[in-house]
Short mmCIF file of C-alpha atoms in Angstrom, two decimals:
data_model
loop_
_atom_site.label_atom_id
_atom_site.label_comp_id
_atom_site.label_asym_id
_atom_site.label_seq_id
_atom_site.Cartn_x
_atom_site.Cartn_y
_atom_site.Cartn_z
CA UNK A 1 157.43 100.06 127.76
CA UNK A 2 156.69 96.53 126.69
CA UNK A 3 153.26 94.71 128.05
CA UNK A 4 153.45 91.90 127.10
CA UNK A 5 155.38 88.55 127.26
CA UNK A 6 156.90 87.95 123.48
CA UNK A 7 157.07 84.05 122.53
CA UNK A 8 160.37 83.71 120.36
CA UNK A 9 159.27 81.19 117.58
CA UNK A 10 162.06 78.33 116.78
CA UNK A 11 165.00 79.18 114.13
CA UNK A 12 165.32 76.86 111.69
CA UNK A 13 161.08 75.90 111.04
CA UNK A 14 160.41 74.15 107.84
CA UNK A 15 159.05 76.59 105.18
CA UNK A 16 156.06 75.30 103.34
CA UNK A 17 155.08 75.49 99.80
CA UNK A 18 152.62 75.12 97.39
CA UNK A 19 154.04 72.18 95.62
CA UNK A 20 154.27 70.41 99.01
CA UNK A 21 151.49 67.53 100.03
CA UNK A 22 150.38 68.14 103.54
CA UNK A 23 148.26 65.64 105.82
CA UNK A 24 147.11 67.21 108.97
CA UNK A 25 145.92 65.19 111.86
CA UNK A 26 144.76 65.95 115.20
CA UNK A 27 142.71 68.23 117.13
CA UNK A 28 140.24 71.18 116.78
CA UNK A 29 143.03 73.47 115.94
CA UNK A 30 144.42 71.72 113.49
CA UNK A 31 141.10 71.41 111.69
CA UNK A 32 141.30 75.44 112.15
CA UNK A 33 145.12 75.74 111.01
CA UNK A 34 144.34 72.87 108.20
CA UNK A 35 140.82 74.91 106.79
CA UNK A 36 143.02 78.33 106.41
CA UNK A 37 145.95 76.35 104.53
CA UNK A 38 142.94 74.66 101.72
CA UNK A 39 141.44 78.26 101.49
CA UNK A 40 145.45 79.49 100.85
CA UNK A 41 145.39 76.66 98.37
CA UNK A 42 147.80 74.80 99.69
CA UNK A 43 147.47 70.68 98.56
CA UNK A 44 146.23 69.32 102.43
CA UNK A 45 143.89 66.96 103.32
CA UNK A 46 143.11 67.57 107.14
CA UNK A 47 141.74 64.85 109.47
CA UNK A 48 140.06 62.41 107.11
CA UNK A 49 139.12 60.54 110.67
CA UNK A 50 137.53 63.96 112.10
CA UNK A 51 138.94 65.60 115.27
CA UNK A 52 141.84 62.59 116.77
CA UNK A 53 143.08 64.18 120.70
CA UNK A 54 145.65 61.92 121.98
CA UNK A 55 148.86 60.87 120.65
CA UNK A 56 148.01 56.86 120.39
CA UNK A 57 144.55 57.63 118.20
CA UNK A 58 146.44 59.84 115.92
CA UNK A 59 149.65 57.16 115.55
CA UNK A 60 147.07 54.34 114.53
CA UNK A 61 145.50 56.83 111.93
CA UNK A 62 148.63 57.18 110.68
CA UNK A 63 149.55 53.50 110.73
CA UNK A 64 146.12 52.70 109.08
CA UNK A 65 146.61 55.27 106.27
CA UNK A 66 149.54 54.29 105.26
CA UNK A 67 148.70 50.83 105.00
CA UNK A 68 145.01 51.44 103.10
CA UNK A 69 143.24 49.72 105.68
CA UNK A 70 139.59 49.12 104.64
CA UNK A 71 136.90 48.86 107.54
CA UNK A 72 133.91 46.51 107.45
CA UNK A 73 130.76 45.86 109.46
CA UNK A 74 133.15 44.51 112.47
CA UNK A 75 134.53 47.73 113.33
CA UNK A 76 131.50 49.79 113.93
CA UNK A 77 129.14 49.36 116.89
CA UNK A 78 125.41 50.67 117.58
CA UNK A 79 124.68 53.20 119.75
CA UNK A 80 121.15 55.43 120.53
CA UNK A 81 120.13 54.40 116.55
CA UNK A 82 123.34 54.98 115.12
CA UNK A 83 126.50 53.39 114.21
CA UNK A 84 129.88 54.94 114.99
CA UNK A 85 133.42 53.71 114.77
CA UNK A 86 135.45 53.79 117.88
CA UNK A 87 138.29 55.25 115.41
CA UNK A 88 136.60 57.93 114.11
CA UNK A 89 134.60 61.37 114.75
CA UNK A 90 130.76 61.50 115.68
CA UNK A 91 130.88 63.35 112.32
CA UNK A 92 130.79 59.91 110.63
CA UNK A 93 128.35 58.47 112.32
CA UNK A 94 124.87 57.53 110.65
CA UNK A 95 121.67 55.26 111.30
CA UNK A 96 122.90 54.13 107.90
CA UNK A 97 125.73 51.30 108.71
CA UNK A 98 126.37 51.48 104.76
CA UNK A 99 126.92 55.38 104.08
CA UNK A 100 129.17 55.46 107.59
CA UNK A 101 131.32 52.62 105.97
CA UNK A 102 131.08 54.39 102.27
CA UNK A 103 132.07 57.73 103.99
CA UNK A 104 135.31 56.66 106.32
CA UNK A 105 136.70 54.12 103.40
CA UNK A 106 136.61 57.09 101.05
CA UNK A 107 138.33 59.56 103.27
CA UNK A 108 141.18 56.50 104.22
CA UNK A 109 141.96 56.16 100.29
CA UNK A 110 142.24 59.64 99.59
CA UNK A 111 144.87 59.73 102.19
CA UNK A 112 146.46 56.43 101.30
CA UNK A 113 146.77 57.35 97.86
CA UNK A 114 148.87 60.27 98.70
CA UNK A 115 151.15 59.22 101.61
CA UNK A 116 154.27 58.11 100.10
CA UNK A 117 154.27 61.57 98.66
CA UNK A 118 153.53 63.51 101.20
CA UNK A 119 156.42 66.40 102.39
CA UNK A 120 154.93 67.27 105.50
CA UNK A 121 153.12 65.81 108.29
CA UNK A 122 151.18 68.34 110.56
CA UNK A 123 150.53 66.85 113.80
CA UNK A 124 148.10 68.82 117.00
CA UNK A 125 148.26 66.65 120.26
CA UNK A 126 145.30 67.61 122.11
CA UNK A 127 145.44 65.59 125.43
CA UNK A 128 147.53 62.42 127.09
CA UNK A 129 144.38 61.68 128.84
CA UNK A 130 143.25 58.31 126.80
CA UNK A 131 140.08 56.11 127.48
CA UNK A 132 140.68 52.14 126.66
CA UNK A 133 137.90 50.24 126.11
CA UNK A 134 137.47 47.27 128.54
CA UNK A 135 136.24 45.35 125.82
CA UNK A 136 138.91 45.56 123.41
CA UNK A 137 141.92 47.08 125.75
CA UNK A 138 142.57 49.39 123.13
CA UNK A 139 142.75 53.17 122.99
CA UNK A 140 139.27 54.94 121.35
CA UNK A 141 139.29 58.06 119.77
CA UNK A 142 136.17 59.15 120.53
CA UNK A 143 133.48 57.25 123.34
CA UNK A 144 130.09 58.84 121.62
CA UNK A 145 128.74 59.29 124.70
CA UNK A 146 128.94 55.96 125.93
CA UNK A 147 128.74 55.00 129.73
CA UNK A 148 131.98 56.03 131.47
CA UNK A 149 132.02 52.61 132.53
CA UNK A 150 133.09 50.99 129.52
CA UNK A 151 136.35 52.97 129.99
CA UNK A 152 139.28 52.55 131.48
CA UNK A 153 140.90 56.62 131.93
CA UNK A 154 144.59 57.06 132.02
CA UNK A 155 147.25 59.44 131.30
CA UNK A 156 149.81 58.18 128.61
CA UNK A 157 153.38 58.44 129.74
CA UNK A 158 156.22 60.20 127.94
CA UNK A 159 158.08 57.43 127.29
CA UNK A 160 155.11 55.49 126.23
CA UNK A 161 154.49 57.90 123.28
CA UNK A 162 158.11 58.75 122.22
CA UNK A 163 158.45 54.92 122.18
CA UNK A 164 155.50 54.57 119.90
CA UNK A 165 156.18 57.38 117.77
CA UNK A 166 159.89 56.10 117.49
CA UNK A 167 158.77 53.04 116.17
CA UNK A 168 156.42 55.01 113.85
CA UNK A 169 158.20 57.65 112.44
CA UNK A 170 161.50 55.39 111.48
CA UNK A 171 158.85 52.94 109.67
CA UNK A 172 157.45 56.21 107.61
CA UNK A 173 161.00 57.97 107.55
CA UNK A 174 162.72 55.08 105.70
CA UNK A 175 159.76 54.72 103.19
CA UNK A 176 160.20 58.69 102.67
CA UNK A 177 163.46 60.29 103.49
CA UNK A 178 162.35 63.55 102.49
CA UNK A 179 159.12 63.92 105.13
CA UNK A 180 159.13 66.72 107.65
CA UNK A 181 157.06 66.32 110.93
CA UNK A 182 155.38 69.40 112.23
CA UNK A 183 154.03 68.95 116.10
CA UNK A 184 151.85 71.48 118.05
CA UNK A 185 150.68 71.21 121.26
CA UNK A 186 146.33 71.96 121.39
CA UNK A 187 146.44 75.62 123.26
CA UNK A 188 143.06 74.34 123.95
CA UNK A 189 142.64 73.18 127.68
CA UNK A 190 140.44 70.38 128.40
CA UNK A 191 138.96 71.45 131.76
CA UNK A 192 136.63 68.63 132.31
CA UNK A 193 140.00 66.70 133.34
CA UNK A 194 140.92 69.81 135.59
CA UNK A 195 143.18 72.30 135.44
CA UNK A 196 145.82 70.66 136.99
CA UNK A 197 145.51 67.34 135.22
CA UNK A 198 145.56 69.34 132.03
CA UNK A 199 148.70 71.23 132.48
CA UNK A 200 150.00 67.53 133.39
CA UNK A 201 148.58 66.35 130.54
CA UNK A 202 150.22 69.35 128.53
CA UNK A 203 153.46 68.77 129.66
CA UNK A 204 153.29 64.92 129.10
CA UNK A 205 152.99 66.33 125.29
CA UNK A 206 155.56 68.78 125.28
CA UNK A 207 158.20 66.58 126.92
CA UNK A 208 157.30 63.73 124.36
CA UNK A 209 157.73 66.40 121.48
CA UNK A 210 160.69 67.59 122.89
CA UNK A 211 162.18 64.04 123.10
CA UNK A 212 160.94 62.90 118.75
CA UNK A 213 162.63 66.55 118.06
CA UNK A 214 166.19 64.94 119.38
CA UNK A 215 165.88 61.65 118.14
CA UNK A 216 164.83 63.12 114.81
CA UNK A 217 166.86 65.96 113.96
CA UNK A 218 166.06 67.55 110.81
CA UNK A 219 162.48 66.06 110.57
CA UNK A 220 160.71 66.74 113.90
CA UNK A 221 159.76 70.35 114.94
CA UNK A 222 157.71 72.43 116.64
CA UNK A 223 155.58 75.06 116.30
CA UNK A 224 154.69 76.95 119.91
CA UNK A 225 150.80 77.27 118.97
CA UNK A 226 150.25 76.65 122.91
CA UNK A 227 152.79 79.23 124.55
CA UNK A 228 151.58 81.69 121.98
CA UNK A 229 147.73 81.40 123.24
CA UNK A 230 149.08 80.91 126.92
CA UNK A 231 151.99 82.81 127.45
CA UNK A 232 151.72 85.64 125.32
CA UNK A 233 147.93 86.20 124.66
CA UNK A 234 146.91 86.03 128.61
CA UNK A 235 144.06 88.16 128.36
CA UNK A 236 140.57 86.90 128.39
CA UNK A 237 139.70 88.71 125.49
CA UNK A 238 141.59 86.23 123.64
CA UNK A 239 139.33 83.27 124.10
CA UNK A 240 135.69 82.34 123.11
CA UNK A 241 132.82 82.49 125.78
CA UNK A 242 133.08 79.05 127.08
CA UNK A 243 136.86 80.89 128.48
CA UNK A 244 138.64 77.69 127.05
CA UNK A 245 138.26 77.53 122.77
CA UNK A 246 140.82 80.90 121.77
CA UNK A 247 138.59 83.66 120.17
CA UNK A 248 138.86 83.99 116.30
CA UNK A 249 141.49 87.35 117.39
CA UNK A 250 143.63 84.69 119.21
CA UNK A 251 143.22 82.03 116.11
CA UNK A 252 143.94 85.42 113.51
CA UNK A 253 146.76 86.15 115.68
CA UNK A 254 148.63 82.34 116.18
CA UNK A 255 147.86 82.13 112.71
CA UNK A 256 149.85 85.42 111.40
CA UNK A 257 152.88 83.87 113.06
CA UNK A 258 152.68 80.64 111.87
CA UNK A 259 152.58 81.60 108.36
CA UNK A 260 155.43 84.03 108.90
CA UNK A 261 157.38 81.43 110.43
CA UNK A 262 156.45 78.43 108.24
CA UNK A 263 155.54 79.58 104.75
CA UNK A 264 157.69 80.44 101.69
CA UNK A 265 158.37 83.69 100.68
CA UNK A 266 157.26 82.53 97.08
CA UNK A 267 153.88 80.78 98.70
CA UNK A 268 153.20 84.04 100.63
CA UNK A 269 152.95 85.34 97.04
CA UNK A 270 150.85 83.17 96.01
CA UNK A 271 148.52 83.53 98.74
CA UNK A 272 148.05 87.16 98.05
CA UNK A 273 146.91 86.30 94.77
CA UNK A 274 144.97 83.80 95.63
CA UNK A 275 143.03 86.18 98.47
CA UNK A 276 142.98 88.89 95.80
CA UNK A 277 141.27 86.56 93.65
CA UNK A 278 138.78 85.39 96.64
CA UNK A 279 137.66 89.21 97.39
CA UNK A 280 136.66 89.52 94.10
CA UNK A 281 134.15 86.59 93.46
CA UNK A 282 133.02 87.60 97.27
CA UNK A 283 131.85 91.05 95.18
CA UNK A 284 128.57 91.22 94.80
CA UNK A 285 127.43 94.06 91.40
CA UNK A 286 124.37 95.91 91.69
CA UNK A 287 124.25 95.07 87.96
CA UNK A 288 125.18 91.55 87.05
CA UNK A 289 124.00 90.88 84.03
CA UNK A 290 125.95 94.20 82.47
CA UNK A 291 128.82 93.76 80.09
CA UNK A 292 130.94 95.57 82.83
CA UNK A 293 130.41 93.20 85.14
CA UNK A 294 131.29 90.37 82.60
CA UNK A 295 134.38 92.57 82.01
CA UNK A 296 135.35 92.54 85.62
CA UNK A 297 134.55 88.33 85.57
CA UNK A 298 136.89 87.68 82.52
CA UNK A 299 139.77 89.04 84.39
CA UNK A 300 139.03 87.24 87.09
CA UNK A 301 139.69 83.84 84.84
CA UNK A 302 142.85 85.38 83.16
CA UNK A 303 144.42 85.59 86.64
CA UNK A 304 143.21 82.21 87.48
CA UNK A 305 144.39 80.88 84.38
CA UNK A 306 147.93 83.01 85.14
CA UNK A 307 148.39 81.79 88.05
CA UNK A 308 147.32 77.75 87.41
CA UNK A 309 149.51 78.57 84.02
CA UNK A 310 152.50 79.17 86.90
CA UNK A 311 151.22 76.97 89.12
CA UNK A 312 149.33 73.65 88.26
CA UNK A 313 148.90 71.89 91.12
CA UNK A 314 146.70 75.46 92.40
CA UNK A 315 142.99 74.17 92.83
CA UNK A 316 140.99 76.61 91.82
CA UNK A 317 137.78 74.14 90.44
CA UNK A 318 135.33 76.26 92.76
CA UNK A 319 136.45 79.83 91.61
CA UNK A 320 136.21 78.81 88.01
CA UNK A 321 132.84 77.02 88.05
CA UNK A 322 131.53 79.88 89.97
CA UNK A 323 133.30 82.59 86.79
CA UNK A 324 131.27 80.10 84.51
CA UNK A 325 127.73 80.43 85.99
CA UNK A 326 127.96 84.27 86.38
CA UNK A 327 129.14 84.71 83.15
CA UNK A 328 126.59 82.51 81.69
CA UNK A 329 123.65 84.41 84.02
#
């Protein structure tokens, strides 16, 4: 007897590795999704603007990354004592206009110096819901808890974000040929529009996906994050207490598939390894200072060094540096 609804994932998916550069943008779940892939030591740098929702905020991040733009003193505002960018995540906001400038310039040439050589972008649409700002007319990223009325609230179109992701993608596509384009669709509703102008706003996503995939054959996918959450977790057990954020069972569970779906056979190896590796340093002796315990450390850094020896581009600074203090202890 079968009890539940079984989401059949897409043939074909692009299979990553760990020679591949990823950039992840978007929303809360691709922060989750990107955080697992840097612990599996894969070479990602997710959401160097914080947490981006719609589809227009996370095309200008992309335009503005791969051009190096550098912000100044113009583009952030005060607010209740602090200064924010409209462009970017209360995370980078600080009563210091200097360190929020210092910290979002940083994160924008760390991505810039890596997009031309990037293999795969990972892309989370969160909402079509948009606010403008009647000051500037142009899309915000994130209001900080400004007044409503600043705001103008709309729902983008589906043909106003294939037409600006057309635009976008053949720009980045005929810099680099080889780049792949992985979309999901946020499983996460955003109830404070309501349910029914979410599932509106969901399928205002999935239709524009839908549409990039067919103009863009062979470098646009998809990845069902959302029908796996909605369709074939239904239970309640699968979300967190608010009933809306997926539990960390759900978030264990979406993320099984997607590396089974979207990782090399040869990465999944490499991942074990890495884990392996991870479970050891989590060991805590009851004797740490005895030469068995050094023992145990030193083959800890042979497998590192076996592995990076295999592997280069493997970043294991953190595991090492940690070997090097115990040892020394």
């Amino acid at each position: 007897m079968n009890l539940y609804t079984s989401v059949e994932l897409p043939a074909g998916l692009p299979r990553l590795t760990h020679a591949d550069r990823l950039l992840l943008l978007g929303s809360c779940f691709a922060a989750e999704m990107g955080e697992r892939l840097l612990s599996a030591k894969f070479r990602c740098d997710v959401n160097p603007y914080g947490v981006l929702y719609n589809p227009l905020s996370i095309s200008v991040a992309l335009r503005e990354i791969e051009a190096g733009r550098s912000y100044g003193a113009e583009d952030l505002f005060l607010f209740r004592e602090l200064w924010h960018s409209p462009m970017h995540h209360g995370d980078f906001s600080s009563a210091d206009k200097e360190k929020v400038l210092e910290t979002i310039n940083t994160r924008l040439q760390e991505a810039h110096a890596v997009f031309s050589q990037l293999d795969y972008l990972l892309l989370t649409f969160g909402t079509a819901w948009v606010y403008e700002s009647k000051e500037t007319g142009r899309v915000v990223s994130n209001c900080h808890k400004q007044p409503e009325t600043k705001f103008t609230r709309r729902k983008l179109s589906v043909d106003e974000i294939v037409l600006d992701y057309k635009e976008l993608l053949s720009d980045v596509l005929l810099r680099n040929p080889k780049l792949k384009v992985l979309f999901t669709v946020s499983p996460i509703r955003h109830v404070r529009d309501g349910l029914h102008a979410n599932n509106l706003s969901k399928a205002t996503l999935l239709l524009a996906v839908e549409q990039l995939q067919m103009l863009f054959p062979g470098h646009v996918f998809y990845f069902p994050a959302y029908e796996l959450l909605l369709d074939e977790l239904r239970d309640y057990r699968f979300y967190a207490e608010d009933m809306v954020h997926p539990s960390k069972l759900a978030v264990d569970y979406v993320w099984e598939r997607f590396v089974h779906s979207c990782i090399s056979a040869d990465a999944l190896q490499i991942m074990e390894e890495s884990e392996n590796i991870r479970k050891s340093l989590a060991h805590r002796p009851f004797h740490p200072e005895s030469d068995e315990y050094k023992r145990f450390l030193g083959q800890i850094v042979l497998k590192i060094e076996r592995l990076n020896g295999k592997y280069p581009y493997l970043d294991f600074k953190k595991e090492r540096e940690i070997c090097r203090i115990r040892l020394k202890a």
